[in-house]
XYZ file of C-alpha atoms in Angstrom:
237
model
C -40.851 -10.735 -40.183
C -44.258 -9.568 -38.983
C -45.052 -5.883 -39.078
C -44.269 -4.107 -35.820
C -41.939 -6.829 -34.552
C -38.325 -5.782 -34.196
C -35.580 -8.041 -35.486
C -32.876 -9.320 -33.159
C -29.603 -7.442 -33.180
C -26.700 -9.164 -34.838
C -23.940 -10.323 -32.522
C -20.753 -8.310 -32.888
C -17.786 -10.624 -32.428
C -14.999 -8.119 -33.024
C -13.741 -6.229 -29.984
C -14.211 -2.480 -29.881
C -11.352 -0.040 -29.247
C -11.815 0.339 -25.455
C -11.700 -3.470 -25.112
C -8.522 -3.647 -27.189
C -6.945 -0.926 -25.046
C -8.020 -2.780 -21.895
C -6.391 -5.988 -23.157
C -3.194 -4.166 -24.110
C -2.845 -2.504 -20.699
C -3.597 -5.764 -18.850
C -0.946 -7.547 -20.940
C 1.538 -4.771 -20.162
C 0.841 -5.163 -16.430
C 1.091 -8.955 -16.597
C 4.388 -8.824 -18.499
C 5.862 -6.156 -16.228
C 5.963 -3.421 -18.847
C 3.775 -1.340 -16.570
C 5.063 -1.753 -13.026
C 3.111 -1.840 -9.750
C 2.770 1.694 -8.414
C 3.532 3.278 -11.780
C 1.404 6.356 -12.568
C -0.960 5.898 -15.528
C -2.606 8.798 -17.382
C -4.962 9.098 -20.318
C -2.469 11.247 -22.158
C 0.432 8.838 -21.772
C -1.564 5.750 -22.750
C -3.176 7.518 -25.707
C 0.249 8.558 -26.968
C 1.900 5.179 -26.447
C -0.982 3.278 -28.046
C -1.573 5.901 -30.757
C -5.293 6.269 -30.030
C -7.609 9.069 -28.916
C -8.258 9.833 -25.248
C -11.962 8.898 -25.097
C -11.577 5.123 -25.567
C -8.569 5.243 -23.225
C -10.752 6.873 -20.557
C -13.375 4.149 -20.999
C -10.750 1.406 -20.741
C -9.161 2.989 -17.666
C -12.494 3.073 -15.861
C -12.945 -0.646 -16.455
C -9.338 -1.328 -15.409
C -10.038 0.507 -12.160
C -13.310 -1.351 -11.614
C -11.510 -4.670 -12.164
C -8.714 -3.807 -9.747
C -5.813 -3.384 -12.171
C -5.602 0.368 -11.569
C -6.001 2.203 -8.270
C -6.563 5.814 -7.304
C -3.553 7.884 -6.322
C -4.058 11.455 -5.189
C -7.209 13.284 -6.203
C -7.380 12.533 -9.906
C -4.577 10.147 -10.772
C -4.396 6.410 -11.258
C -1.565 3.929 -10.820
C -0.998 0.239 -11.463
C -2.423 -1.565 -8.441
C 0.074 -3.071 -6.016
C -0.551 -6.685 -5.045
C -0.996 -7.347 -1.350
C -1.024 -10.440 0.827
C -4.787 -10.410 1.339
C -5.525 -10.279 -2.390
C -3.104 -13.106 -3.168
C -4.382 -15.234 -0.283
C -8.020 -14.870 -1.353
C -7.295 -15.443 -5.032
C -5.353 -18.606 -4.259
C -7.939 -19.884 -1.791
C -10.412 -19.636 -4.658
C -7.973 -21.302 -7.057
C -7.185 -24.086 -4.613
C -10.790 -25.243 -4.592
C -11.225 -24.850 -8.348
C -7.952 -26.567 -9.264
C -8.460 -29.459 -6.846
C -11.946 -30.240 -8.170
C -10.830 -29.740 -11.782
C -7.890 -32.126 -11.498
C -10.082 -34.813 -9.942
C -12.778 -34.473 -12.576
C -10.178 -34.385 -15.352
C -8.749 -37.706 -14.116
C -12.214 -39.219 -14.234
C -13.089 -37.828 -17.653
C -9.751 -37.862 -19.485
C -10.068 -38.803 -23.149
C -7.790 -40.538 -25.630
C -6.555 -37.332 -27.230
C -5.558 -35.702 -23.944
C -2.080 -37.233 -23.661
C -0.544 -35.557 -26.702
C -2.161 -32.197 -25.960
C -1.006 -32.255 -22.361
C 2.506 -33.447 -23.112
C 2.893 -30.794 -25.823
C 2.008 -28.058 -23.324
C 4.455 -29.473 -20.761
C 7.235 -29.555 -23.380
C 6.505 -25.952 -24.384
C 6.625 -24.882 -20.737
C 10.039 -26.447 -20.129
C 11.320 -24.960 -23.417
C 10.079 -21.474 -22.491
C 11.830 -21.770 -19.150
C 15.134 -22.710 -20.770
C 14.767 -19.748 -23.123
C 13.898 -17.408 -20.216
C 10.878 -16.262 -22.236
C 8.447 -14.848 -19.648
C 5.483 -14.177 -21.996
C 5.779 -17.723 -23.379
C 6.001 -19.117 -19.833
C 2.853 -17.271 -18.770
C 1.042 -18.398 -21.901
C 2.050 -22.040 -21.428
C 1.097 -21.942 -17.750
C -2.343 -20.550 -18.528
C -2.846 -23.095 -21.304
C -1.928 -25.947 -18.965
C -4.469 -24.943 -16.354
C -7.043 -24.159 -19.038
C -6.452 -27.631 -20.441
C -7.190 -29.207 -17.038
C -10.333 -27.076 -16.618
C -11.480 -28.124 -20.079
C -10.884 -31.811 -19.332
C -12.948 -31.422 -16.160
C -15.926 -30.848 -18.438
C -17.731 -28.411 -16.131
C -18.886 -25.121 -17.671
C -19.234 -23.463 -14.248
C -15.515 -24.011 -13.662
C -14.630 -22.501 -17.026
C -16.926 -19.501 -16.487
C -15.637 -18.896 -12.950
C -12.002 -18.964 -14.001
C -12.585 -16.792 -17.044
C -13.849 -14.015 -14.778
C -10.565 -14.026 -12.822
C -8.187 -15.169 -15.553
C -6.249 -11.918 -15.949
C -5.640 -11.642 -12.208
C -4.319 -15.204 -12.195
C -2.053 -14.334 -15.141
C -0.705 -11.306 -13.320
C 0.073 -13.162 -10.119
C 1.637 -16.059 -11.999
C 3.979 -13.676 -13.800
C 5.475 -12.653 -10.448
C 6.200 -16.311 -9.708
C 7.444 -17.281 -13.154
C 9.822 -14.342 -13.486
C 11.990 -15.937 -10.779
C 14.160 -18.464 -12.564
C 14.425 -20.906 -9.655
C 10.624 -21.308 -9.646
C 10.280 -22.170 -13.318
C 11.634 -25.724 -13.301
C 9.784 -26.628 -10.101
C 6.462 -25.338 -11.425
C 6.696 -27.345 -14.638
C 7.766 -30.453 -12.767
C 4.630 -30.036 -10.642
C 2.532 -29.554 -13.784
C 3.997 -32.715 -15.249
C 3.177 -34.689 -12.092
C -0.427 -33.419 -12.143
C -0.758 -34.358 -15.806
C 0.610 -37.853 -15.206
C -1.922 -38.432 -12.424
C -4.737 -37.177 -14.650
C -3.673 -39.378 -17.566
C -3.464 -42.367 -15.218
C -7.021 -41.721 -14.074
C -5.807 -41.298 -10.474
C -8.250 -38.669 -9.225
C -7.073 -38.673 -5.603
C -3.423 -38.103 -6.480
C -4.354 -35.474 -9.074
C -6.397 -33.580 -6.470
C -3.608 -33.752 -3.888
C -0.949 -32.562 -6.317
C -3.163 -29.733 -7.634
C -3.866 -28.507 -4.102
C -0.182 -28.633 -3.119
C 0.779 -26.824 -6.336
C -1.522 -23.887 -5.581
C -0.686 -23.758 -1.873
C 3.061 -23.692 -2.569
C 2.667 -20.798 -5.003
C 0.436 -18.875 -2.598
C 2.838 -19.216 0.338
C 5.816 -18.184 -1.796
C 4.040 -15.077 -3.104
C 2.781 -13.953 0.278
C 6.260 -14.342 1.734
C 7.782 -12.270 -1.080
C 5.201 -9.525 -0.645
C 5.752 -9.512 3.114
C 9.523 -9.229 2.721
C 9.552 -6.672 -0.080
C 6.295 -4.879 0.723
C 5.845 -4.487 -3.009
C 5.618 -6.829 -6.018
C 8.801 -7.988 -7.682
C 10.590 -5.223 -9.561
C 10.727 -5.807 -13.292
C 12.133 -3.985 -16.289
C 10.433 -2.829 -19.489
C 9.135 0.389 -20.999
C 6.760 -0.217 -23.883
C 3.262 -1.536 -24.324
C 2.731 -4.162 -27.007
């Protein structure tokens, strides 16, 4: 290294404490352990997660910036309540992404895709039979991630990564309802079959219908209840 030239900083791959706290709170919101409208304080989170208040404060600021927490009163924060406008806009975005991804995946599907896709479908049906919500959410996200990956477009992957946690949260409100679980995985299976057959047009149509059906159902539920689905749970993991 020449004199006077600074060396490049090493990349730190491990997450710091505020990031870990952020992930834990997001997971608690997604899984219904922290409910929409529930008051969230530094003191409570620090105690429940067994950490100091400073990193909790940093995580809470990011959670507010990202829309997972909202202001209540002068100084308090609560878990943000989903509304029709948010769901409609998120799913309009997803509709375009998922349609294009399914079509590209059908055009670019590789030999190893069948087993990977069928394994995810099997895990989704199994999680539904077991009424395992975290496993259902995980399988659902892996299915869509699998289609995005097959599409082979880094802009799609980057765009979805930025909104991934919001998608997870909204999907949890759909998947918690037992009657939706079988239908959703049947739709996933149909999309996969079209992709594996190389039928881009059918894959696009099915992907669009899948997203539109979910969006309409959610907006109707929010309109009727005027709040997200009520769920049980009391601990953060």
